PDB file of C-alpha atoms in Angstrom:
ATOM      1  CA  MET A  27     112.762 185.852 -92.283  1.00  0.00           C
ATOM      2  CA  PRO A  28     111.505 184.835 -95.947  1.00  0.00           C
ATOM      3  CA  THR A  29     112.423 181.675 -95.482  1.00  0.00           C
ATOM      4  CA  ALA A  30     110.742 181.038 -92.580  1.00  0.00           C
ATOM      5  CA  HIS A  31     107.619 183.022 -93.941  1.00  0.00           C
ATOM      6  CA  ARG A  32     107.340 180.302 -96.674  1.00  0.00           C
ATOM      7  CA  GLY A  33     107.444 177.360 -94.541  1.00  0.00           C
ATOM      8  CA  SER A  34     105.018 178.997 -92.513  1.00  0.00           C
ATOM      9  CA  LEU A  35     102.300 179.568 -95.621  1.00  0.00           C
ATOM     10  CA  ALA A  36     103.589 176.078 -97.258  1.00  0.00           C
ATOM     11  CA  THR A  37     102.082 174.498 -93.712  1.00  0.00           C
ATOM     12  CA  THR A  38      99.300 176.427 -93.729  1.00  0.00           C
ATOM     13  CA  LEU A  39      98.213 175.416 -97.262  1.00  0.00           C
ATOM     14  CA  LEU A  40      98.986 172.032 -96.206  1.00  0.00           C
ATOM     15  CA  VAL A  41      95.926 172.126 -93.974  1.00  0.00           C
ATOM     16  CA  LEU A  42      93.646 173.842 -95.861  1.00  0.00           C
ATOM     17  CA  ALA A  43      94.049 171.842 -98.845  1.00  0.00           C
ATOM     18  CA  GLY A  44      93.155 168.905 -96.226  1.00  0.00           C
ATOM     19  CA  ALA A  45      89.744 170.746 -95.298  1.00  0.00           C
ATOM     20  CA  VAL A  46      88.917 171.075 -98.543  1.00  0.00           C
ATOM     21  CA  LEU A  47      89.379 167.249 -99.788  1.00  0.00           C
ATOM     22  CA  TRP A  48      87.726 166.539 -96.830  1.00  0.00           C
ATOM     23  CA  GLY A  49      84.794 168.538 -98.109  1.00  0.00           C
ATOM     24  CA  THR A  50      84.603 166.429-101.384  1.00  0.00           C
ATOM     25  CA  ALA A  51      83.514 163.065 -99.528  1.00  0.00           C
ATOM     26  CA  GLY A  52      79.979 163.919 -99.622  1.00  0.00           C
ATOM     27  CA  PRO A  53      79.805 164.685-102.926  1.00  0.00           C
ATOM     28  CA  ALA A  54      81.436 161.663-103.849  1.00  0.00           C
ATOM     29  CA  SER A  55      79.011 159.973-102.195  1.00  0.00           C
ATOM     30  CA  GLN A  56      76.011 161.594-103.440  1.00  0.00           C
ATOM     31  CA  PHE A  57      77.519 160.478-106.728  1.00  0.00           C
ATOM     32  CA  LEU A  58      77.445 157.026-106.028  1.00  0.00           C
ATOM     33  CA  TYR A  59      73.607 156.769-104.854  1.00  0.00           C
ATOM     34  CA  GLN A  60      72.615 158.922-107.701  1.00  0.00           C
ATOM     35  CA  GLY A  61      75.047 156.241-110.765  1.00  0.00           C
ATOM     36  CA  THR A  62      74.427 152.975-108.719  1.00  0.00           C
ATOM     37  CA  ASP A  63      71.914 151.190-106.496  1.00  0.00           C
ATOM     38  CA  THR A  64      74.124 151.291-103.553  1.00  0.00           C
ATOM     39  CA  SER A  65      73.948 151.831-100.127  1.00  0.00           C
ATOM     40  CA  PRO A  66      75.505 154.321 -97.249  1.00  0.00           C
ATOM     41  CA  MET A  67      76.476 151.299 -95.172  1.00  0.00           C
ATOM     42  CA  ALA A  68      78.375 149.633 -98.413  1.00  0.00           C
ATOM     43  CA  VAL A  69      79.833 153.423 -98.896  1.00  0.00           C
ATOM     44  CA  ALA A  70      81.468 153.374 -94.697  1.00  0.00           C
ATOM     45  CA  LEU A  71      82.203 149.637 -95.300  1.00  0.00           C
ATOM     46  CA  LEU A  72      84.567 150.679 -99.414  1.00  0.00           C
ATOM     47  CA  ARG A  73      85.688 153.574 -97.763  1.00  0.00           C
ATOM     48  CA  LEU A  74      87.129 152.590 -94.849  1.00  0.00           C
ATOM     49  CA  SER A  75      88.280 148.990 -95.762  1.00  0.00           C
ATOM     50  CA  LEU A  76      90.399 150.236 -98.659  1.00  0.00           C
ATOM     51  CA  ALA A  77      92.041 153.121 -97.296  1.00  0.00           C
ATOM     52  CA  THR A  78      93.096 151.042 -93.590  1.00  0.00           C
ATOM     53  CA  PRO A  79      95.486 149.716 -95.614  1.00  0.00           C
ATOM     54  CA  LEU A  80      96.824 152.845 -97.251  1.00  0.00           C
ATOM     55  CA  LEU A  81      97.147 154.192 -94.314  1.00  0.00           C
ATOM     56  CA  LEU A  82      98.670 151.574 -91.967  1.00  0.00           C
ATOM     57  CA  LEU A  83     101.193 151.624 -95.502  1.00  0.00           C
ATOM     58  CA  ILE A  84     101.952 155.572 -95.066  1.00  0.00           C
ATOM     59  CA  ALA A  85     102.263 154.774 -90.994  1.00  0.00           C
ATOM     60  CA  ALA A  86     103.939 151.563 -90.679  1.00  0.00           C
ATOM     61  CA  PRO A  87     107.430 153.482 -89.644  1.00  0.00           C
ATOM     62  CA  THR A  88     105.890 155.516 -86.452  1.00  0.00           C
ATOM     63  CA  LEU A  89     103.492 152.550 -86.055  1.00  0.00           C
ATOM     64  CA  ARG A  90     106.028 150.054 -85.164  1.00  0.00           C
ATOM     65  CA  ARG A  91     107.928 152.492 -83.304  1.00  0.00           C
ATOM     66  CA  HIS A  92     104.208 153.308 -80.847  1.00  0.00           C
ATOM     67  CA  ALA A  93     102.868 149.833 -80.364  1.00  0.00           C
ATOM     68  CA  GLY A  94     103.213 149.158 -77.407  1.00  0.00           C
ATOM     69  CA  GLN A  95     102.015 152.510 -76.276  1.00  0.00           C
ATOM     70  CA  LEU A  96      98.887 151.414 -78.642  1.00  0.00           C
ATOM     71  CA  ARG A  97      98.442 148.557 -76.992  1.00  0.00           C
ATOM     72  CA  ALA A  98      98.595 150.025 -73.530  1.00  0.00           C
ATOM     73  CA  ARG A  99      95.620 152.264 -74.708  1.00  0.00           C
ATOM     74  CA  ALA A 100      93.483 149.707 -76.602  1.00  0.00           C
ATOM     75  CA  ARG A 101      90.823 151.041 -75.229  1.00  0.00           C
ATOM     76  CA  PRO A 102      90.356 154.754 -76.404  1.00  0.00           C
ATOM     77  CA  VAL A 103      91.798 152.793 -79.616  1.00  0.00           C
ATOM     78  CA  LEU A 104      88.941 150.443 -79.639  1.00  0.00           C
ATOM     79  CA  LEU A 105      86.538 153.407 -78.711  1.00  0.00           C
ATOM     80  CA  GLY A 106      87.942 155.806 -81.370  1.00  0.00           C
ATOM     81  CA  GLY A 107      87.588 153.533 -83.820  1.00  0.00           C
ATOM     82  CA  ILE A 108      84.095 152.639 -83.475  1.00  0.00           C
ATOM     83  CA  CYS A 109      83.428 156.372 -83.282  1.00  0.00           C
ATOM     84  CA  ILE A 110      85.184 156.005 -86.263  1.00  0.00           C
ATOM     85  CA  ALA A 111      82.957 153.360 -88.110  1.00  0.00           C
ATOM     86  CA  LEU A 112      79.775 154.859 -86.370  1.00  0.00           C
ATOM     87  CA  TYR A 113      80.457 158.278 -87.810  1.00  0.00           C
ATOM     88  CA  GLN A 114      80.617 156.790 -91.204  1.00  0.00           C
ATOM     89  CA  VAL A 115      77.694 155.353 -91.337  1.00  0.00           C
ATOM     90  CA  PHE A 116      75.649 158.295 -90.003  1.00  0.00           C
ATOM     91  CA  TYR A 117      77.414 160.798 -92.205  1.00  0.00           C
ATOM     92  CA  PHE A 118      76.612 158.794 -95.643  1.00  0.00           C
ATOM     93  CA  GLN A 119      73.274 157.944 -94.246  1.00  0.00           C
ATOM     94  CA  ALA A 120      72.508 161.950 -93.010  1.00  0.00           C
ATOM     95  CA  VAL A 121      73.419 162.342 -97.299  1.00  0.00           C
ATOM     96  CA  SER A 122      71.478 160.263 -98.581  1.00  0.00           C
ATOM     97  CA  VAL A 123      68.028 161.598 -96.934  1.00  0.00           C
ATOM     98  CA  SER A 124      68.976 165.260 -96.862  1.00  0.00           C
ATOM     99  CA  GLY A 125      71.307 166.045 -99.499  1.00  0.00           C
ATOM    100  CA  VAL A 126      75.346 167.093 -98.804  1.00  0.00           C
ATOM    101  CA  THR A 127      74.731 170.350 -97.767  1.00  0.00           C
ATOM    102  CA  LEU A 128      72.501 170.078 -95.055  1.00  0.00           C
ATOM    103  CA  ALA A 129      74.512 166.534 -94.041  1.00  0.00           C
ATOM    104  CA  THR A 130      77.708 168.104 -93.559  1.00  0.00           C
ATOM    105  CA  LEU A 131      77.015 171.213 -92.120  1.00  0.00           C
ATOM    106  CA  THR A 132      74.974 169.677 -89.237  1.00  0.00           C
ATOM    107  CA  ALA A 133      77.423 166.723 -88.898  1.00  0.00           C
ATOM    108  CA  LEU A 134      81.089 168.836 -88.624  1.00  0.00           C
ATOM    109  CA  CYS A 135      80.299 172.416 -87.666  1.00  0.00           C
ATOM    110  CA  PRO A 136      78.640 170.890 -84.065  1.00  0.00           C
ATOM    111  CA  VAL A 137      81.405 169.423 -83.170  1.00  0.00           C
ATOM    112  CA  PRO A 138      83.856 171.753 -81.700  1.00  0.00           C
ATOM    113  CA  VAL A 139      81.155 172.725 -79.437  1.00  0.00           C
ATOM    114  CA  LEU A 140      80.126 169.177 -78.482  1.00  0.00           C
ATOM    115  CA  VAL A 141      83.674 168.486 -77.807  1.00  0.00           C
ATOM    116  CA  ALA A 142      83.874 171.091 -75.062  1.00  0.00           C
ATOM    117  CA  ILE A 143      80.859 170.348 -73.032  1.00  0.00           C
ATOM    118  CA  LEU A 144      81.669 166.800 -73.389  1.00  0.00           C
ATOM    119  CA  ALA A 145      85.059 166.901 -71.918  1.00  0.00           C
ATOM    120  CA  ARG A 146      84.065 168.902 -69.033  1.00  0.00           C
ATOM    121  CA  LEU A 147      81.378 165.599 -68.623  1.00  0.00           C
ATOM    122  CA  VAL A 148      83.341 163.022 -69.512  1.00  0.00           C
ATOM    123  CA  LEU A 149      86.398 163.524 -68.756  1.00  0.00           C
ATOM    124  CA  ASP A 150      85.623 166.207 -65.972  1.00  0.00           C
ATOM    125  CA  GLU A 151      87.983 168.568 -67.824  1.00  0.00           C
ATOM    126  CA  ARG A 152      86.791 171.319 -65.746  1.00  0.00           C
ATOM    127  CA  THR A 153      89.404 173.833 -67.520  1.00  0.00           C
ATOM    128  CA  MET A 154      87.116 173.485 -70.108  1.00  0.00           C
ATOM    129  CA  PRO A 155      85.238 176.480 -70.966  1.00  0.00           C
ATOM    130  CA  ILE A 156      81.474 175.807 -71.446  1.00  0.00           C
ATOM    131  CA  PRO A 157      80.957 177.780 -75.326  1.00  0.00           C
ATOM    132  CA  TRP A 158      77.463 178.596 -74.031  1.00  0.00           C
ATOM    133  CA  PHE A 159      77.819 181.596 -78.003  1.00  0.00           C
ATOM    134  CA  GLY A 160      78.422 178.037 -79.363  1.00  0.00           C
ATOM    135  CA  ILE A 161      75.530 176.195 -78.141  1.00  0.00           C
ATOM    136  CA  ALA A 162      73.166 179.233 -78.407  1.00  0.00           C
ATOM    137  CA  ALA A 163      75.100 179.835 -82.346  1.00  0.00           C
ATOM    138  CA  ALA A 164      74.905 175.702 -83.136  1.00  0.00           C
ATOM    139  CA  SER A 165      70.904 174.983 -81.990  1.00  0.00           C
ATOM    140  CA  THR A 166      69.288 178.315 -83.674  1.00  0.00           C
ATOM    141  CA  GLY A 167      71.706 177.517 -87.041  1.00  0.00           C
ATOM    142  CA  THR A 168      70.509 174.146 -86.790  1.00  0.00           C
ATOM    143  CA  LEU A 169      66.755 174.659 -86.231  1.00  0.00           C
ATOM    144  CA  LEU A 170      66.616 177.444 -89.222  1.00  0.00           C
ATOM    145  CA  LEU A 171      68.253 174.662 -91.074  1.00  0.00           C
ATOM    146  CA  VAL A 172      65.696 172.699 -90.641  1.00  0.00           C
ATOM    147  CA  GLY A 173      62.273 174.844 -90.382  1.00  0.00           C
ATOM    148  CA  THR A 174      62.930 176.749 -93.318  1.00  0.00           C
ATOM    149  CA  PRO A 175      63.901 175.382 -96.397  1.00  0.00           C
ATOM    150  CA  GLU A 176      64.113 176.614 -99.726  1.00  0.00           C
ATOM    151  CA  THR A 177      63.440 173.247-101.243  1.00  0.00           C
ATOM    152  CA  GLU A 178      60.404 170.936-101.719  1.00  0.00           C
ATOM    153  CA  SER A 179      61.682 168.003 -98.854  1.00  0.00           C
ATOM    154  CA  ALA A 180      59.372 167.272 -96.905  1.00  0.00           C
ATOM    155  CA  PRO A 181      59.720 168.272 -92.955  1.00  0.00           C
ATOM    156  CA  ALA A 182      59.878 164.841 -92.196  1.00  0.00           C
ATOM    157  CA  GLN A 183      62.457 164.491 -94.190  1.00  0.00           C
ATOM    158  CA  LEU A 184      65.083 167.096 -93.464  1.00  0.00           C
ATOM    159  CA  ILE A 185      64.674 166.708 -89.600  1.00  0.00           C
ATOM    160  CA  LEU A 186      65.747 162.645 -90.097  1.00  0.00           C
ATOM    161  CA  GLY A 187      68.465 164.235 -91.662  1.00  0.00           C
ATOM    162  CA  ALA A 188      69.616 167.076 -89.311  1.00  0.00           C
ATOM    163  CA  ALA A 189      69.168 163.879 -86.633  1.00  0.00           C
ATOM    164  CA  LEU A 190      71.478 161.854 -88.563  1.00  0.00           C
ATOM    165  CA  GLY A 191      74.237 164.703 -88.825  1.00  0.00           C
ATOM    166  CA  LEU A 192      74.003 165.229 -85.534  1.00  0.00           C
ATOM    167  CA  THR A 193      74.578 161.721 -84.748  1.00  0.00           C
ATOM    168  CA  ALA A 194      77.340 161.724 -86.832  1.00  0.00           C
ATOM    169  CA  SER A 195      78.576 165.159 -85.160  1.00  0.00           C
ATOM    170  CA  LEU A 196      78.865 162.967 -81.456  1.00  0.00           C
ATOM    171  CA  ALA A 197      80.544 160.247 -83.165  1.00  0.00           C
ATOM    172  CA  PHE A 198      82.878 162.534 -84.538  1.00  0.00           C
ATOM    173  CA  SER A 199      83.053 164.138 -80.529  1.00  0.00           C
ATOM    174  CA  GLY A 200      84.057 160.692 -79.731  1.00  0.00           C
ATOM    175  CA  ILE A 201      86.854 160.563 -82.609  1.00  0.00           C
ATOM    176  CA  ALA A 202      88.655 163.964 -81.189  1.00  0.00           C
ATOM    177  CA  LEU A 203      88.550 162.935 -77.805  1.00  0.00           C
ATOM    178  CA  THR A 204      89.778 159.850 -78.043  1.00  0.00           C
ATOM    179  CA  GLY A 205      92.301 161.133 -80.701  1.00  0.00           C
ATOM    180  CA  ARG A 206      93.557 163.919 -77.598  1.00  0.00           C
ATOM    181  CA  ALA A 207      93.774 161.197 -75.614  1.00  0.00           C
ATOM    182  CA  LEU A 208      95.970 158.716 -77.626  1.00  0.00           C
ATOM    183  CA  GLY A 209      97.768 161.859 -79.261  1.00  0.00           C
ATOM    184  CA  ASP A 210     100.162 162.827 -76.642  1.00  0.00           C
ATOM    185  CA  GLY A 211     103.686 161.458 -77.940  1.00  0.00           C
ATOM    186  CA  MET A 212     102.224 159.617 -80.595  1.00  0.00           C
ATOM    187  CA  ALA A 213     102.098 160.880 -84.663  1.00  0.00           C
ATOM    188  CA  PRO A 214      98.514 162.049 -86.350  1.00  0.00           C
ATOM    189  CA  LEU A 215      99.010 159.382 -89.058  1.00  0.00           C
ATOM    190  CA  THR A 216      99.748 156.458 -86.667  1.00  0.00           C
ATOM    191  CA  VAL A 217      96.617 157.087 -84.304  1.00  0.00           C
ATOM    192  CA  THR A 218      94.123 158.036 -88.001  1.00  0.00           C
ATOM    193  CA  ALA A 219      95.473 154.835 -89.028  1.00  0.00           C
ATOM    194  CA  SER A 220      94.669 153.045 -86.148  1.00  0.00           C
ATOM    195  CA  LEU A 221      91.409 154.012 -85.945  1.00  0.00           C
ATOM    196  CA  PHE A 222      91.036 153.494 -89.042  1.00  0.00           C
ATOM    197  CA  LEU A 223      91.688 149.628 -88.743  1.00  0.00           C
ATOM    198  CA  VAL A 224      89.577 149.934 -85.839  1.00  0.00           C
ATOM    199  CA  GLY A 225      86.880 151.016 -87.871  1.00  0.00           C
ATOM    200  CA  ALA A 226      87.104 148.808 -90.949  1.00  0.00           C
ATOM    201  CA  LEU A 227      86.981 145.881 -88.771  1.00  0.00           C
ATOM    202  CA  THR A 228      83.646 147.040 -87.178  1.00  0.00           C
ATOM    203  CA  LEU A 229      81.756 146.953 -90.313  1.00  0.00           C
ATOM    204  CA  SER A 230      83.387 144.225 -91.484  1.00  0.00           C
ATOM    205  CA  PRO A 231      80.664 142.155 -90.387  1.00  0.00           C
ATOM    206  CA  THR A 232      77.933 144.174 -92.853  1.00  0.00           C
ATOM    207  CA  ILE A 233      79.864 142.641 -96.276  1.00  0.00           C
ATOM    208  CA  LEU A 234      77.362 139.165 -94.685  1.00  0.00           C
ATOM    209  CA  PHE A 235      74.019 141.433 -95.507  1.00  0.00           C
ATOM    210  CA  ILE A 236      74.918 144.003 -97.924  1.00  0.00           C
ATOM    211  CA  PRO A 237      77.380 142.311-100.409  1.00  0.00           C
ATOM    212  CA  GLY A 238      74.958 143.232-103.561  1.00  0.00           C
ATOM    213  CA  ALA A 239      75.167 146.956-102.392  1.00  0.00           C
ATOM    214  CA  VAL A 240      79.070 146.995-102.191  1.00  0.00           C
ATOM    215  CA  ALA A 241      79.335 145.176-105.421  1.00  0.00           C
ATOM    216  CA  ALA A 242      77.019 148.258-107.133  1.00  0.00           C
ATOM    217  CA  ALA A 243      79.353 151.005-106.011  1.00  0.00           C
ATOM    218  CA  PHE A 244      81.929 149.650-108.163  1.00  0.00           C
ATOM    219  CA  ASP A 245      80.013 150.019-111.223  1.00  0.00           C
ATOM    220  CA  SER A 246      81.090 153.571-110.340  1.00  0.00           C
ATOM    221  CA  TRP A 247      84.841 152.706-109.573  1.00  0.00           C
ATOM    222  CA  PRO A 248      86.101 156.122-110.240  1.00  0.00           C
ATOM    223  CA  THR A 249      84.194 157.361-107.976  1.00  0.00           C
ATOM    224  CA  VAL A 250      85.117 154.518-105.260  1.00  0.00           C
ATOM    225  CA  ALA A 251      88.535 155.675-105.641  1.00  0.00           C
ATOM    226  CA  PHE A 252      88.504 159.142-106.089  1.00  0.00           C
ATOM    227  CA  LEU A 253      86.779 158.435-102.406  1.00  0.00           C
ATOM    228  CA  VAL A 254      89.045 156.237-100.493  1.00  0.00           C
ATOM    229  CA  LEU A 255      91.892 158.370-102.259  1.00  0.00           C
ATOM    230  CA  VAL A 256      91.333 162.024-102.524  1.00  0.00           C
ATOM    231  CA  PRO A 257      89.506 162.920 -99.319  1.00  0.00           C
ATOM    232  CA  THR A 258      90.441 160.231 -97.287  1.00  0.00           C
ATOM    233  CA  VAL A 259      94.297 158.976 -98.019  1.00  0.00           C
ATOM    234  CA  LEU A 260      95.259 162.628 -99.202  1.00  0.00           C
ATOM    235  CA  ALA A 261      93.322 164.579 -97.015  1.00  0.00           C
ATOM    236  CA  TYR A 262      95.001 163.257 -93.937  1.00  0.00           C
ATOM    237  CA  GLY A 263      98.595 163.307 -95.191  1.00  0.00           C
ATOM    238  CA  LEU A 264      98.208 166.932 -96.034  1.00  0.00           C
ATOM    239  CA  PHE A 265      96.557 167.930 -93.220  1.00  0.00           C
ATOM    240  CA  TYR A 266      98.727 166.287 -90.654  1.00  0.00           C
ATOM    241  CA  GLY A 267     101.379 167.229 -92.971  1.00  0.00           C
ATOM    242  CA  GLY A 268     100.919 170.919 -91.893  1.00  0.00           C
ATOM    243  CA  VAL A 269      99.281 171.203 -88.980  1.00  0.00           C
ATOM    244  CA  GLY A 270     101.829 170.580 -86.714  1.00  0.00           C
ATOM    245  CA  ARG A 271     103.768 173.641 -87.682  1.00  0.00           C
ATOM    246  CA  THR A 272     100.099 175.556 -87.762  1.00  0.00           C
ATOM    247  CA  PRO A 273      99.060 178.391 -85.405  1.00  0.00           C
ATOM    248  CA  ALA A 274      96.498 176.878 -83.492  1.00  0.00           C
ATOM    249  CA  ALA A 275      94.176 179.620 -84.286  1.00  0.00           C
ATOM    250  CA  VAL A 276      95.109 179.801 -87.876  1.00  0.00           C
ATOM    251  CA  THR A 277      93.789 175.725 -88.485  1.00  0.00           C
ATOM    252  CA  GLY A 278      90.960 176.433 -85.814  1.00  0.00           C
ATOM    253  CA  ILE A 279      89.546 178.693 -88.844  1.00  0.00           C
ATOM    254  CA  LEU A 280      90.721 176.499 -91.562  1.00  0.00           C
ATOM    255  CA  ILE A 281      88.857 173.629 -90.686  1.00  0.00           C
ATOM    256  CA  VAL A 282      85.727 175.690 -91.708  1.00  0.00           C
ATOM    257  CA  ALA A 283      86.333 175.312 -95.375  1.00  0.00           C
ATOM    258  CA  GLU A 284      85.917 171.316 -95.638  1.00  0.00           C
ATOM    259  CA  PRO A 285      81.964 172.293 -94.568  1.00  0.00           C
ATOM    260  CA  LEU A 286      82.137 175.332 -96.873  1.00  0.00           C
ATOM    261  CA  THR A 287      83.320 173.517 -99.277  1.00  0.00           C
ATOM    262  CA  ALA A 288      80.810 170.621 -98.943  1.00  0.00           C
ATOM    263  CA  ALA A 289      78.205 172.905 -99.733  1.00  0.00           C
ATOM    264  CA  SER A 290      79.727 175.005-102.062  1.00  0.00           C
ATOM    265  CA  LEU A 291      79.781 171.822-104.560  1.00  0.00           C
ATOM    266  CA  GLY A 292      76.157 170.778-103.059  1.00  0.00           C
ATOM    267  CA  TRP A 293      75.474 173.718-105.186  1.00  0.00           C
ATOM    268  CA  ALA A 294      77.019 173.019-108.407  1.00  0.00           C
ATOM    269  CA  LEU A 295      76.917 169.698-108.414  1.00  0.00           C
ATOM    270  CA  PHE A 296      73.824 169.214-107.420  1.00  0.00           C
ATOM    271  CA  SER A 297      71.597 171.981-107.212  1.00  0.00           C
ATOM    272  CA  GLU A 298      71.003 172.377-103.579  1.00  0.00           C
ATOM    273  CA  THR A 299      69.977 175.748-102.392  1.00  0.00           C
ATOM    274  CA  LEU A 300      69.137 177.543 -99.194  1.00  0.00           C
ATOM    275  CA  SER A 301      66.654 179.470 -97.748  1.00  0.00           C
ATOM    276  CA  PRO A 302      67.755 182.866 -96.850  1.00  0.00           C
ATOM    277  CA  LEU A 303      67.010 182.350 -93.032  1.00  0.00           C
ATOM    278  CA  GLN A 304      68.898 178.495 -93.882  1.00  0.00           C
ATOM    279  CA  GLY A 305      71.905 180.747 -95.491  1.00  0.00           C
ATOM    280  CA  VAL A 306      71.484 182.847 -91.978  1.00  0.00           C
ATOM    281  CA  GLY A 307      71.972 179.202 -89.851  1.00  0.00           C
ATOM    282  CA  ALA A 308      74.913 177.818 -91.968  1.00  0.00           C
ATOM    283  CA  ALA A 309      76.128 180.543 -91.170  1.00  0.00           C
ATOM    284  CA  LEU A 310      75.596 180.089 -86.996  1.00  0.00           C
ATOM    285  CA  LEU A 311      76.699 176.937 -87.473  1.00  0.00           C
ATOM    286  CA  CYS A 312      80.236 177.942 -89.029  1.00  0.00           C
ATOM    287  CA  ILE A 313      80.634 180.790 -86.444  1.00  0.00           C
ATOM    288  CA  ALA A 314      79.936 178.529 -83.322  1.00  0.00           C
ATOM    289  CA  MET A 315      82.479 176.207 -85.217  1.00  0.00           C
ATOM    290  CA  VAL A 316      85.514 178.538 -85.027  1.00  0.00           C
ATOM    291  CA  ARG A 317      84.176 179.995 -82.238  1.00  0.00           C
ATOM    292  CA  ALA A 318      84.550 176.927 -80.217  1.00  0.00           C
ATOM    293  CA  ALA A 319      87.101 175.372 -81.860  1.00  0.00           C
ATOM    294  CA  LEU A 320      89.313 179.144 -80.901  1.00  0.00           C
ATOM    295  CA  GLN A 321      88.309 178.055 -77.294  1.00  0.00           C
ATOM    296  CA  GLN A 322      89.752 174.920 -77.224  1.00  0.00           C
ATOM    297  CA  ARG A 323      92.998 175.745 -79.033  1.00  0.00           C
ATOM    298  CA  GLY A 324      93.676 178.506 -76.682  1.00  0.00           C
TER     299      GLY A 324
END
């Protein structure tokens, strides 16, 4: 039916738009590093603390409805919130060390592979197959990204950036696993707002140690506003507005738009380039991401 087709296309476009907007977070942070005296920790704190009230406002109706469920599942809420705080810190630190492209590829592409592994090891989900192809592709892709640079970056800098990105990937996998535990019967935005609140509270004590870096970020307040509104509040709203009515296989493919967007903006805005072998590594990471995501979603 034409109406059903339009609805399917519309929800698919919502998921795609959300993934694309998520990919602008790294470039936005890079603009802040280049234009101000802020720090990755300050950027992480600002993103969480300023976006959380808006997400809570949007999710308010469902938060009230699911308050009892959230209290009953306090442990995964706390763990997921801590993971979301750690992800922001390590991802934005990776961007500052190695640039948008390498940081985003190493932080996001291994996530479905890590989720599948952790689901078996930690949650004892024996029905989840071990993604051997994804493990091999992601490992090879990461080695090619770090070991065959196009730029004059020091090898130690690339290795540090990749290590930070992979640590961010591990934290993101924790978000995904706790989100799975919380998502049963609750709206995704309810879960997201709850985790952001815990994440913001987790990082809030850092303001005592980096007040200057936090204040410096507002020298480029339009960029701060963009980071909070576009790749955070708007992106989550669009993605979750469509993901429930988009086929899982399609979603598994569309999420690759996030690292591809970040890599494209890294090239266009900051002249970040990949060597041919790094390009192969990036492709392997994206393939591993799609393959593992599709495998998990059935």
